[in-house]
Amino acid sequence: MAMAGGLTILAAMPKVELHAQLDALRQDSRFIFDAASSNLMEVRLGQAAQSKASNPAVKQFGQQMVTDHTNLQNQLTATISRSGTQFKPGMTDDHEDEVERLEKLSGSDFDREYMTAMLQHHQRDVATFQSMSSSARSAQGRQIATTGLPVLQRHLSMASQVAPQVGINTGVAVTNPTQNPPVTQNPPVVTQ
């Protein structure tokens, strides 16, 4: 039995193969734990949205987050478990703080803050999952990234559609001095 950043590998395999798998999982463990933590946060916040949001589109978006991130978490856990690894996911302190902050809000305040957070988190997650889909060292890390990426991209698109309904401007043009004309890139979220 060997430990890789909190992942316990139990599979019986030749020592060289075990070492290679352990090293790959160790290198990907931060991504795997962050993905699991993000899923748990999205589920909790989606549940909060269903009871605290005032806008029906925000409530519906929250329900979709609960459904999809529960599925992603189940897939992530199954992927790690198939490798003979015990996995006990939890939320990071930052994610826990975000949940606690948003759970204190309700109505239109919740709607704006929640959708702002969803845009920001999904922009970051899409970029991370795009990168990890090709750069992850372990097969498990690559599978988690490639399975999750289309779901996260869809969530970002959905959030971009719901956000203007609660007063969030998502269409900020970003000028790159080396390009003509200005290009809109995953813009920062601006509340009105």
XYZ file of N, CA, C and O in Angstrom:
768
model
N 0.857 -1.160 0.000
C 0.000 0.000 0.000
C 0.909 1.231 0.000
O 1.863 1.306 0.729
N 0.547 2.221 -0.839
C 1.338 3.443 -0.930
C 0.400 4.642 -0.913
O -0.751 4.552 -1.293
N 0.923 5.783 -0.516
C 0.122 6.997 -0.382
C 0.548 8.015 -1.425
O 1.730 8.260 -1.601
N -0.412 8.619 -2.141
C -0.124 9.650 -3.150
C -0.971 10.871 -2.849
O -2.091 10.967 -3.305
N -0.439 11.778 -2.053
C -1.161 13.013 -1.767
C -2.566 12.767 -1.253
O -3.494 13.434 -1.667
N -2.748 11.787 -0.380
C -4.068 11.502 0.151
C -4.791 10.388 -0.581
O -5.833 9.954 -0.162
N -4.259 9.935 -1.700
C -4.850 8.816 -2.437
C -4.095 7.560 -2.023
O -2.882 7.495 -2.126
N -4.801 6.556 -1.555
C -4.168 5.326 -1.133
C -4.306 4.288 -2.234
O -5.417 3.945 -2.620
N -3.176 3.804 -2.759
C -3.182 2.825 -3.841
C -3.086 1.441 -3.235
O -2.140 1.126 -2.527
N -4.094 0.618 -3.529
C -4.169 -0.719 -2.955
C -3.919 -1.819 -3.975
O -3.816 -2.972 -3.601
N -3.855 -1.481 -5.236
C -3.752 -2.495 -6.282
C -2.452 -3.274 -6.171
O -1.397 -2.721 -5.888
N -2.554 -4.582 -6.399
C -1.376 -5.433 -6.435
C -0.819 -5.381 -7.846
O -1.473 -5.766 -8.801
N 0.408 -4.869 -7.996
C 1.035 -4.749 -9.308
C 2.535 -4.764 -9.116
O 3.025 -4.566 -8.008
N 3.268 -4.986 -10.202
C 4.727 -4.969 -10.085
C 5.207 -3.628 -9.537
O 4.599 -2.578 -9.771
N 6.311 -3.660 -8.804
C 6.824 -2.488 -8.121
C 7.076 -1.305 -9.061
O 6.751 -0.159 -8.731
N 7.628 -1.545 -10.245
C 7.918 -0.466 -11.189
C 6.622 0.187 -11.665
O 6.499 1.415 -11.715
N 5.627 -0.636 -11.987
C 4.336 -0.116 -12.443
C 3.646 0.653 -11.317
O 3.078 1.719 -11.543
N 3.712 0.116 -10.097
C 3.132 0.800 -8.943
C 3.801 2.159 -8.744
O 3.130 3.156 -8.517
N 5.118 2.202 -8.847
C 5.851 3.457 -8.676
C 5.435 4.480 -9.737
O 5.222 5.646 -9.423
N 5.287 4.044 -10.980
C 4.894 4.953 -12.063
C 3.487 5.489 -11.824
O 3.228 6.685 -12.002
N 2.551 4.605 -11.428
C 1.180 5.032 -11.166
C 1.142 5.972 -9.964
O 0.458 6.994 -9.990
N 1.884 5.633 -8.921
C 1.943 6.460 -7.727
C 2.471 7.853 -8.062
O 1.905 8.867 -7.641
N 3.524 7.915 -8.850
C 4.109 9.195 -9.235
C 3.123 10.020 -10.069
O 2.946 11.215 -9.831
N 2.449 9.391 -11.021
C 1.480 10.101 -11.865
C 0.309 10.623 -11.027
O -0.109 11.777 -11.171
N -0.222 9.795 -10.138
C -1.327 10.226 -9.282
C -0.892 11.332 -8.322
O -1.645 12.267 -8.062
N 0.328 11.224 -7.812
C 0.839 12.259 -6.910
C 0.882 13.598 -7.638
O 0.483 14.623 -7.098
N 1.334 13.587 -8.874
C 1.427 14.830 -9.642
C 0.043 15.391 -9.973
O -0.124 16.605 -10.076
N -0.937 14.534 -10.135
C -2.299 14.975 -10.470
C -3.197 15.141 -9.249
O -4.337 15.591 -9.383
N -2.716 14.788 -8.072
C -3.589 14.753 -6.899
C -4.199 16.121 -6.580
O -5.363 16.193 -6.195
N -3.470 17.206 -6.744
C -4.034 18.537 -6.457
C -5.223 18.810 -7.377
O -6.256 19.282 -6.949
N -5.076 18.498 -8.672
C -6.175 18.679 -9.624
C -7.370 17.818 -9.235
O -8.515 18.291 -9.220
N -7.140 16.559 -8.891
C -8.219 15.637 -8.542
C -8.953 16.114 -7.292
O -10.187 16.153 -7.262
N -8.200 16.494 -6.272
C -8.844 16.976 -5.045
C -9.589 18.284 -5.279
O -10.678 18.487 -4.749
N -9.012 19.193 -6.064
C -9.698 20.453 -6.359
C -10.978 20.213 -7.165
O -11.993 20.874 -6.924
N -10.928 19.276 -8.116
C -12.121 18.959 -8.904
C -13.215 18.386 -8.000
O -14.391 18.761 -8.127
N -12.840 17.497 -7.098
C -13.818 16.915 -6.176
C -14.395 17.986 -5.255
O -15.610 18.046 -5.036
N -13.534 18.856 -4.737
C -13.987 19.930 -3.864
C -14.941 20.867 -4.595
O -15.975 21.280 -4.057
N -14.607 21.188 -5.832
C -15.450 22.065 -6.636
C -16.824 21.433 -6.872
O -17.856 22.107 -6.785
N -16.844 20.141 -7.167
C -18.120 19.443 -7.348
C -18.980 19.541 -6.089
O -20.179 19.826 -6.166
N -18.369 19.293 -4.940
C -19.114 19.350 -3.685
C -19.645 20.758 -3.431
O -20.786 20.934 -2.998
N -18.827 21.775 -3.711
C -19.262 23.154 -3.544
C -20.430 23.476 -4.477
O -21.414 24.092 -4.063
N -20.315 23.058 -5.741
C -21.378 23.340 -6.720
C -22.696 22.699 -6.306
O -23.766 23.292 -6.496
N -22.641 21.504 -5.743
C -23.860 20.832 -5.283
C -24.476 21.610 -4.123
O -25.674 21.902 -4.132
N -23.660 21.969 -3.139
C -24.179 22.716 -1.981
C -24.752 24.061 -2.404
O -25.817 24.466 -1.940
N -24.044 24.786 -3.275
C -24.539 26.086 -3.716
C -25.783 25.940 -4.592
O -26.684 26.777 -4.540
N -25.835 24.891 -5.399
C -27.034 24.641 -6.205
C -28.246 24.375 -5.331
O -29.359 24.836 -5.621
N -28.036 23.648 -4.242
C -29.120 23.408 -3.301
C -29.563 24.729 -2.654
O -30.758 24.979 -2.499
N -28.591 25.558 -2.308
C -28.912 26.864 -1.722
C -29.690 27.714 -2.718
O -30.644 28.405 -2.342
N -29.306 27.656 -3.992
C -29.982 28.455 -5.021
C -31.455 28.076 -5.132
O -32.304 28.943 -5.362
N -31.747 26.819 -4.960
C -33.131 26.382 -5.078
C -34.026 26.950 -3.979
O -35.218 27.148 -4.193
N -33.448 27.246 -2.828
C -34.262 27.780 -1.737
C -34.074 29.282 -1.511
O -34.974 29.935 -0.998
N -32.938 29.848 -1.904
C -32.641 31.244 -1.588
C -32.788 32.210 -2.758
O -32.903 33.413 -2.556
N -32.760 31.710 -3.978
C -32.835 32.580 -5.149
C -34.254 33.104 -5.330
O -35.228 32.432 -4.985
N -34.361 34.302 -5.901
C -35.680 34.858 -6.208
C -36.006 34.719 -7.696
O -37.168 34.682 -8.071
N -34.985 34.615 -8.529
C -35.177 34.518 -9.973
C -35.358 33.044 -10.364
O -34.513 32.203 -10.032
N -36.441 32.703 -11.073
C -36.678 31.306 -11.465
C -35.541 30.708 -12.305
O -35.242 29.525 -12.185
N -34.887 31.526 -13.142
C -33.778 31.017 -13.957
C -32.589 30.642 -13.081
O -31.877 29.673 -13.366
N -32.376 31.385 -11.999
C -31.290 31.066 -11.062
C -31.615 29.778 -10.325
O -30.753 28.915 -10.144
N -32.868 29.623 -9.922
C -33.292 28.383 -9.251
C -33.082 27.177 -10.183
O -32.573 26.143 -9.759
N -33.480 27.333 -11.441
C -33.323 26.249 -12.417
C -31.849 25.951 -12.656
O -31.449 24.786 -12.746
N -31.034 26.995 -12.762
C -29.590 26.809 -12.930
C -29.028 26.037 -11.731
O -28.244 25.107 -11.896
N -29.460 26.409 -10.516
C -29.014 25.705 -9.309
C -29.358 24.226 -9.350
O -28.534 23.381 -8.993
N -30.569 23.905 -9.800
C -30.973 22.499 -9.907
C -30.077 21.747 -10.888
O -29.669 20.615 -10.638
N -29.750 22.400 -11.998
C -28.877 21.763 -12.986
C -27.485 21.524 -12.406
O -26.854 20.501 -12.681
N -27.002 22.467 -11.583
C -25.689 22.300 -10.946
C -25.709 21.103 -10.001
O -24.758 20.320 -9.968
N -26.784 20.949 -9.243
C -26.892 19.806 -8.333
C -26.840 18.501 -9.127
O -26.055 17.596 -8.814
N -27.640 18.410 -10.166
C -27.701 17.187 -10.978
C -26.356 16.880 -11.629
O -25.815 15.779 -11.481
N -25.805 17.862 -12.342
C -24.591 17.612 -13.118
C -23.355 17.409 -12.245
O -22.530 16.539 -12.523
N -23.216 18.196 -11.178
C -22.019 18.051 -10.343
C -22.100 16.818 -9.442
O -21.050 16.260 -9.094
N -23.308 16.363 -9.122
C -23.430 15.075 -8.432
C -22.966 13.964 -9.371
O -22.203 13.070 -8.961
N -23.385 14.026 -10.632
C -22.943 13.029 -11.615
C -21.430 13.085 -11.819
O -20.770 12.036 -11.888
N -20.873 14.293 -11.947
C -19.418 14.419 -12.124
C -18.673 13.864 -10.911
O -17.640 13.202 -11.066
N -19.188 14.131 -9.718
C -18.536 13.620 -8.505
C -18.589 12.097 -8.473
O -17.601 11.447 -8.122
N -19.725 11.522 -8.841
C -19.839 10.059 -8.881
C -18.877 9.468 -9.904
O -18.241 8.440 -9.640
N -18.746 10.103 -11.070
C -17.818 9.627 -12.095
C -16.373 9.760 -11.622
O -15.554 8.844 -11.826
N -16.047 10.872 -10.984
C -14.695 11.085 -10.480
C -14.341 10.011 -9.454
O -13.284 9.382 -9.536
N -15.235 9.787 -8.508
C -14.994 8.786 -7.468
C -14.854 7.392 -8.073
O -13.964 6.631 -7.682
N -15.694 7.067 -9.039
C -15.605 5.752 -9.694
C -14.293 5.610 -10.455
O -13.663 4.542 -10.426
N -13.859 6.668 -11.132
C -12.597 6.625 -11.886
C -11.430 6.363 -10.949
O -10.576 5.525 -11.235
N -11.393 7.049 -9.837
C -10.303 6.859 -8.878
C -10.390 5.476 -8.238
O -9.388 4.788 -8.083
N -11.587 5.043 -7.896
C -11.769 3.733 -7.256
C -11.353 2.586 -8.164
O -10.793 1.589 -7.699
N -11.621 2.712 -9.477
C -11.237 1.643 -10.419
C -9.730 1.446 -10.463
O -9.254 0.374 -10.830
N -8.976 2.445 -10.083
C -7.512 2.313 -10.100
C -7.005 1.633 -8.835
O -5.798 1.496 -8.655
N -7.929 1.216 -7.971
C -7.524 0.559 -6.736
C -7.140 1.557 -5.660
O -6.396 1.241 -4.743
N -7.657 2.751 -5.767
C -7.312 3.829 -4.853
C -8.509 4.180 -3.996
O -9.615 4.325 -4.499
N -8.299 4.323 -2.698
C -9.356 4.806 -1.812
C -9.352 6.318 -1.884
O -8.296 6.947 -1.856
N -10.530 6.894 -1.952
C -10.630 8.338 -2.145
C -11.720 8.896 -1.250
O -12.858 8.448 -1.308
N -11.365 9.854 -0.412
C -12.323 10.492 0.490
C -12.331 11.988 0.185
O -11.527 12.736 0.731
N -13.240 12.423 -0.697
C -13.262 13.835 -1.076
C -13.831 14.728 0.023
O -14.627 14.285 0.850
N -13.405 15.956 0.008
C -13.927 16.973 0.911
C -13.747 18.336 0.260
O -13.095 18.445 -0.784
N -14.300 19.364 0.873
C -14.166 20.709 0.317
C -12.939 21.399 0.899
O -12.618 21.229 2.080
N -12.286 22.191 0.063
C -11.187 23.026 0.530
C -11.763 24.118 1.433
O -12.957 24.405 1.406
N -10.903 24.748 2.209
C -11.341 25.850 3.066
C -11.930 26.985 2.235
O -12.934 27.589 2.627
N -11.318 27.287 1.085
C -11.836 28.352 0.223
C -13.241 28.046 -0.272
O -14.112 28.922 -0.284
N -13.464 26.798 -0.686
C -14.794 26.417 -1.161
C -15.805 26.450 -0.008
O -16.948 26.893 -0.183
N -15.398 25.980 1.152
C -16.277 26.003 2.326
C -16.637 27.445 2.691
O -17.799 27.753 2.976
N -15.654 28.345 2.640
C -15.913 29.764 2.922
C -16.893 30.362 1.912
O -17.761 31.158 2.282
N -16.736 29.990 0.641
C -17.640 30.492 -0.409
C -19.072 30.036 -0.144
O -20.015 30.821 -0.253
N -19.247 28.784 0.231
C -20.584 28.262 0.542
C -21.172 29.016 1.733
O -22.323 29.474 1.681
N -20.387 29.169 2.783
C -20.879 29.859 3.978
C -21.256 31.308 3.665
O -22.275 31.807 4.146
N -20.456 31.995 2.856
C -20.729 33.382 2.495
C -22.059 33.491 1.736
O -22.903 34.322 2.053
N -22.238 32.641 0.741
C -23.437 32.727 -0.093
C -24.687 32.230 0.628
O -25.783 32.719 0.365
N -24.544 31.264 1.527
C -25.711 30.757 2.254
C -26.315 31.805 3.178
O -27.457 31.679 3.606
N -25.575 32.875 3.483
C -26.087 33.953 4.337
C -26.974 34.929 3.567
O -27.651 35.750 4.164
N -26.953 34.830 2.239
C -27.712 35.754 1.395
C -29.028 35.132 0.961
O -29.198 33.909 1.035
N -29.932 35.988 0.468
C -31.173 35.480 -0.119
C -31.701 36.508 -1.107
O -31.214 37.636 -1.177
N -32.703 36.098 -1.879
C -33.345 36.980 -2.841
C -32.401 37.478 -3.916
O -31.512 36.748 -4.366
N -32.595 38.731 -4.326
C -31.804 39.272 -5.435
C -30.322 39.391 -5.089
O -29.469 39.275 -5.979
N -29.998 39.607 -3.802
C -28.582 39.637 -3.401
C -27.939 38.272 -3.657
O -26.832 38.180 -4.170
N -28.655 37.217 -3.275
C -28.147 35.872 -3.529
C -27.998 35.647 -5.030
O -26.959 35.146 -5.490
N -29.013 36.012 -5.799
C -28.989 35.800 -7.256
C -27.726 36.387 -7.872
O -27.018 35.709 -8.625
N -27.442 37.656 -7.561
C -26.270 38.330 -8.149
C -24.958 37.700 -7.695
O -24.084 37.423 -8.509
N -24.833 37.480 -6.402
C -23.575 36.927 -5.875
C -23.346 35.486 -6.351
O -22.227 35.104 -6.682
N -24.404 34.707 -6.369
C -24.306 33.308 -6.816
C -23.917 33.235 -8.291
O -22.994 32.506 -8.664
N -24.599 34.007 -9.125
C -24.283 33.942 -10.556
C -22.906 34.522 -10.852
O -22.200 34.026 -11.738
N -22.474 35.534 -10.110
C -21.108 36.044 -10.250
C -20.108 34.946 -9.911
O -19.151 34.700 -10.657
N -20.349 34.258 -8.795
C -19.465 33.160 -8.386
C -19.467 32.035 -9.421
O -18.417 31.474 -9.745
N -20.646 31.714 -9.974
C -20.727 30.630 -10.956
C -19.945 30.970 -12.228
O -19.271 30.121 -12.792
N -20.041 32.212 -12.670
C -19.259 32.621 -13.844
C -17.765 32.511 -13.552
O -17.008 31.935 -14.345
N -17.341 33.043 -12.426
C -15.918 33.021 -12.085
C -15.398 31.600 -11.916
O -14.349 31.247 -12.467
N -16.122 30.778 -11.165
C -15.670 29.397 -10.928
C -15.636 28.597 -12.226
O -14.686 27.851 -12.474
N -16.660 28.742 -13.046
C -16.688 27.955 -14.285
C -15.658 28.447 -15.299
O -15.101 27.640 -16.051
N -15.356 29.726 -15.321
C -14.278 30.208 -16.193
C -12.951 29.575 -15.783
O -12.201 29.067 -16.625
N -12.674 29.591 -14.482
C -11.427 28.983 -13.974
C -11.402 27.482 -14.235
O -10.390 26.932 -14.678
N -12.529 26.821 -13.944
C -12.583 25.366 -14.101
C -12.416 24.944 -15.559
O -11.714 23.972 -15.849
N -13.053 25.664 -16.476
C -12.907 25.330 -17.901
C -11.442 25.441 -18.306
O -10.895 24.552 -18.966
N -10.771 26.510 -17.901
C -9.350 26.678 -18.250
C -8.499 25.554 -17.655
O -7.634 24.988 -18.337
N -8.756 25.211 -16.401
C -7.986 24.142 -15.746
C -8.234 22.794 -16.412
O -7.291 22.044 -16.693
N -9.489 22.467 -16.681
C -9.824 21.175 -17.274
C -9.298 21.085 -18.710
O -8.865 20.014 -19.142
N -9.309 22.193 -19.449
C -8.721 22.186 -20.793
C -7.246 21.854 -20.710
O -6.745 21.019 -21.461
N -6.557 22.490 -19.803
C -5.129 22.253 -19.636
C -4.852 20.809 -19.196
O -3.991 20.133 -19.757
N -5.592 20.349 -18.198
C -5.343 19.016 -17.648
C -5.766 17.893 -18.591
O -5.248 16.786 -18.485
N -6.662 18.154 -19.521
C -7.069 17.093 -20.447
C -5.897 16.628 -21.300
O -5.883 15.493 -21.770
N -4.895 17.474 -21.472
C -3.709 17.052 -22.234
C -2.452 16.935 -21.375
O -1.525 16.232 -21.749
N -2.422 17.610 -20.223
C -1.185 17.607 -19.449
C -1.210 16.733 -18.202
O -0.175 16.580 -17.546
N -2.351 16.148 -17.855
C -2.407 15.284 -16.679
C -1.447 14.113 -16.871
O -1.299 13.582 -17.966
N -0.784 13.721 -15.796
C 0.204 12.640 -15.861
C -0.441 11.258 -15.772
O 0.074 10.301 -16.317
N -1.569 11.175 -15.078
C -2.212 9.874 -14.888
C -3.396 9.737 -15.835
O -4.011 10.722 -16.244
N -3.701 8.495 -16.157
C -4.881 8.219 -16.984
C -6.146 8.695 -16.265
O -7.068 9.212 -16.896
N -6.165 8.563 -14.947
C -7.323 8.990 -14.171
C -7.502 10.504 -14.269
O -8.620 10.996 -14.452
N -6.427 11.250 -14.149
C -6.503 12.706 -14.248
C -7.003 13.151 -15.616
O -7.850 14.039 -15.718
N -6.468 12.524 -16.674
C -6.918 12.863 -18.031
C -8.384 12.521 -18.226
O -9.142 13.289 -18.829
N -8.820 11.377 -17.705
C -10.218 10.977 -17.859
C -11.145 11.940 -17.120
O -12.189 12.338 -17.652
N -10.787 12.330 -15.924
C -11.600 13.285 -15.156
C -11.707 14.599 -15.922
O -12.783 15.182 -16.040
N -10.590 15.067 -16.474
C -10.579 16.339 -17.206
C -11.404 16.255 -18.485
O -12.207 17.148 -18.768
N -11.228 15.195 -19.255
C -11.948 15.114 -20.536
C -13.435 14.826 -20.339
O -14.260 15.262 -21.144
N -13.797 14.140 -19.269
C -15.210 13.886 -18.971
C -15.885 15.162 -18.466
O -17.015 15.466 -18.842
N -15.207 15.904 -17.632
C -15.796 17.088 -17.022
C -15.832 18.313 -17.915
O -16.725 19.152 -17.789
N -14.873 18.441 -18.826
C -14.746 19.660 -19.624
C -16.025 20.044 -20.375
O -16.470 21.191 -20.255
N -16.659 19.148 -21.146
C -17.865 19.575 -21.871
C -19.000 20.001 -20.934
O -19.766 20.912 -21.257
N -19.096 19.382 -19.782
C -20.132 19.747 -18.816
C -19.858 21.149 -18.282
O -20.756 21.994 -18.207
N -18.608 21.416 -17.937
C -18.245 22.736 -17.414
C -18.407 23.828 -18.468
O -18.840 24.941 -18.156
N -18.090 23.512 -19.712
C -18.281 24.484 -20.794
C -19.763 24.804 -20.964
O -20.137 25.969 -21.169
N -20.611 23.791 -20.871
C -22.055 24.000 -20.962
C -22.540 24.853 -19.791
O -23.347 25.762 -19.960
N -22.009 24.599 -18.588
C -22.386 25.393 -17.420
C -21.975 26.855 -17.587
O -22.732 27.756 -17.220
N -20.789 27.089 -18.130
C -20.332 28.460 -18.349
C -21.258 29.173 -19.335
O -21.634 30.327 -19.125
N -21.655 28.469 -20.379
C -22.585 29.038 -21.348
C -23.934 29.345 -20.696
O -24.506 30.421 -20.902
N -24.437 28.425 -19.887
C -25.705 28.627 -19.187
C -25.605 29.819 -18.234
O -26.509 30.661 -18.179
N -24.517 29.883 -17.484
C -24.326 30.983 -16.533
C -24.265 32.320 -17.258
O -24.807 33.323 -16.782
N -23.643 32.331 -18.424
C -23.552 33.560 -19.225
C -24.920 34.008 -19.719
O -25.133 35.200 -19.961
N -25.838 33.082 -19.875
C -27.196 33.420 -20.307
C -28.069 33.891 -19.133
O -28.911 34.765 -19.287
N -27.858 33.299 -17.961
C -28.668 33.647 -16.789
C -28.177 34.945 -16.140
O -28.988 35.751 -15.673
N -26.884 35.172 -16.126
C -26.301 36.318 -15.413
C -26.918 37.666 -15.780
O -27.236 38.454 -14.875
N -27.129 37.976 -17.063
C -27.729 39.285 -17.387
C -29.139 39.462 -16.806
O -29.566 40.585 -16.560
N -29.829 38.369 -16.550
C -31.169 38.445 -15.978
C -31.168 38.947 -14.536
O -32.198 39.370 -14.021
N -29.994 38.880 -13.888
C -29.888 39.343 -12.501
C -28.944 40.545 -12.384
O -28.450 40.854 -11.312
N -28.677 41.209 -13.533
C -27.911 42.444 -13.511
C -26.413 42.305 -13.621
O -25.677 43.209 -13.236
N -25.940 41.184 -14.151
C -24.499 40.984 -14.294
C -24.126 41.137 -15.757
O -24.654 40.439 -16.620
N -23.193 42.028 -16.041
C -22.693 42.258 -17.391
C -21.551 41.283 -17.656
O -20.551 41.296 -16.949
N -21.699 40.441 -18.662
C -20.658 39.458 -18.975
C -19.933 39.758 -20.275
O -19.036 39.024 -20.648
N -20.274 40.807 -20.975
C -19.696 41.078 -22.294
C -18.684 42.197 -22.298
O -18.859 43.190 -22.974
N -17.611 42.062 -21.544
C -16.573 43.081 -21.484
C -15.518 42.760 -22.528
O -14.982 41.659 -22.560
N -15.230 43.725 -23.387
C -14.184 43.518 -24.398
C -12.828 43.708 -23.740
O -12.611 44.641 -22.976
N -11.903 42.812 -24.054
C -10.550 42.888 -23.529
C -9.620 43.183 -24.689
O -9.608 42.467 -25.681
N -8.846 44.247 -24.577
C -7.942 44.616 -25.658
C -6.575 43.997 -25.411
O -5.991 44.164 -24.352
N -6.091 43.297 -26.413
C -4.747 42.742 -26.387
C -3.899 43.637 -27.277
O -4.167 43.755 -28.467
N -2.861 44.299 -26.730
C -2.106 45.261 -27.513
C -1.434 44.662 -28.744
O -1.097 45.384 -29.669
N -1.272 43.370 -28.809
C -0.625 42.762 -29.976
C -1.622 42.361 -31.040
O -1.243 41.854 -32.081
N -2.930 42.563 -30.763
C -3.956 42.177 -31.726
C -4.789 43.383 -32.115
O -5.064 44.261 -31.315
N -5.198 43.421 -33.362
C -6.149 44.403 -33.862
C -7.261 43.632 -34.523
O -6.970 42.776 -35.349
N -8.470 43.809 -34.272
C -9.172 44.629 -33.301
C -9.235 43.951 -31.938
O -8.794 42.810 -31.788
N -9.857 44.623 -30.925
C -9.989 44.013 -29.597
C -10.713 42.671 -29.682
O -11.580 42.482 -30.518
N -10.334 41.772 -28.808
C -10.907 40.431 -28.765
C -11.605 40.242 -27.438
O -11.087 40.633 -26.407
N -12.797 39.646 -27.451
C -13.470 39.315 -26.204
C -12.967 37.957 -25.756
O -13.071 36.979 -26.476
N -12.378 37.927 -24.570
C -11.866 36.692 -23.986
C -12.624 36.469 -22.697
O -13.136 37.412 -22.129
N -12.670 35.261 -22.184
C -13.381 34.984 -20.946
C -13.272 36.207 -20.035
O -12.333 36.351 -19.289
N -14.231 37.121 -20.150
C -14.118 38.397 -19.456
C -14.329 38.266 -17.955
O -14.980 37.340 -17.487
N -13.774 39.222 -17.210
C -14.086 39.238 -15.781
C -15.568 39.572 -15.626
O -16.156 40.216 -16.476
N -16.135 39.134 -14.554
C -17.540 39.363 -14.294
C -17.692 40.741 -13.662
O -16.979 41.097 -12.742
N -18.624 41.534 -14.167
C -18.879 42.865 -13.657
C -20.329 42.937 -13.230
O -21.214 42.634 -14.025
N -20.585 43.318 -11.983
C -21.971 43.482 -11.553
C -22.373 44.930 -11.754
O -21.562 45.827 -11.669
N -23.642 45.141 -12.062
C -24.146 46.489 -12.302
C -24.837 47.008 -11.068
O -25.437 46.323 -10.336
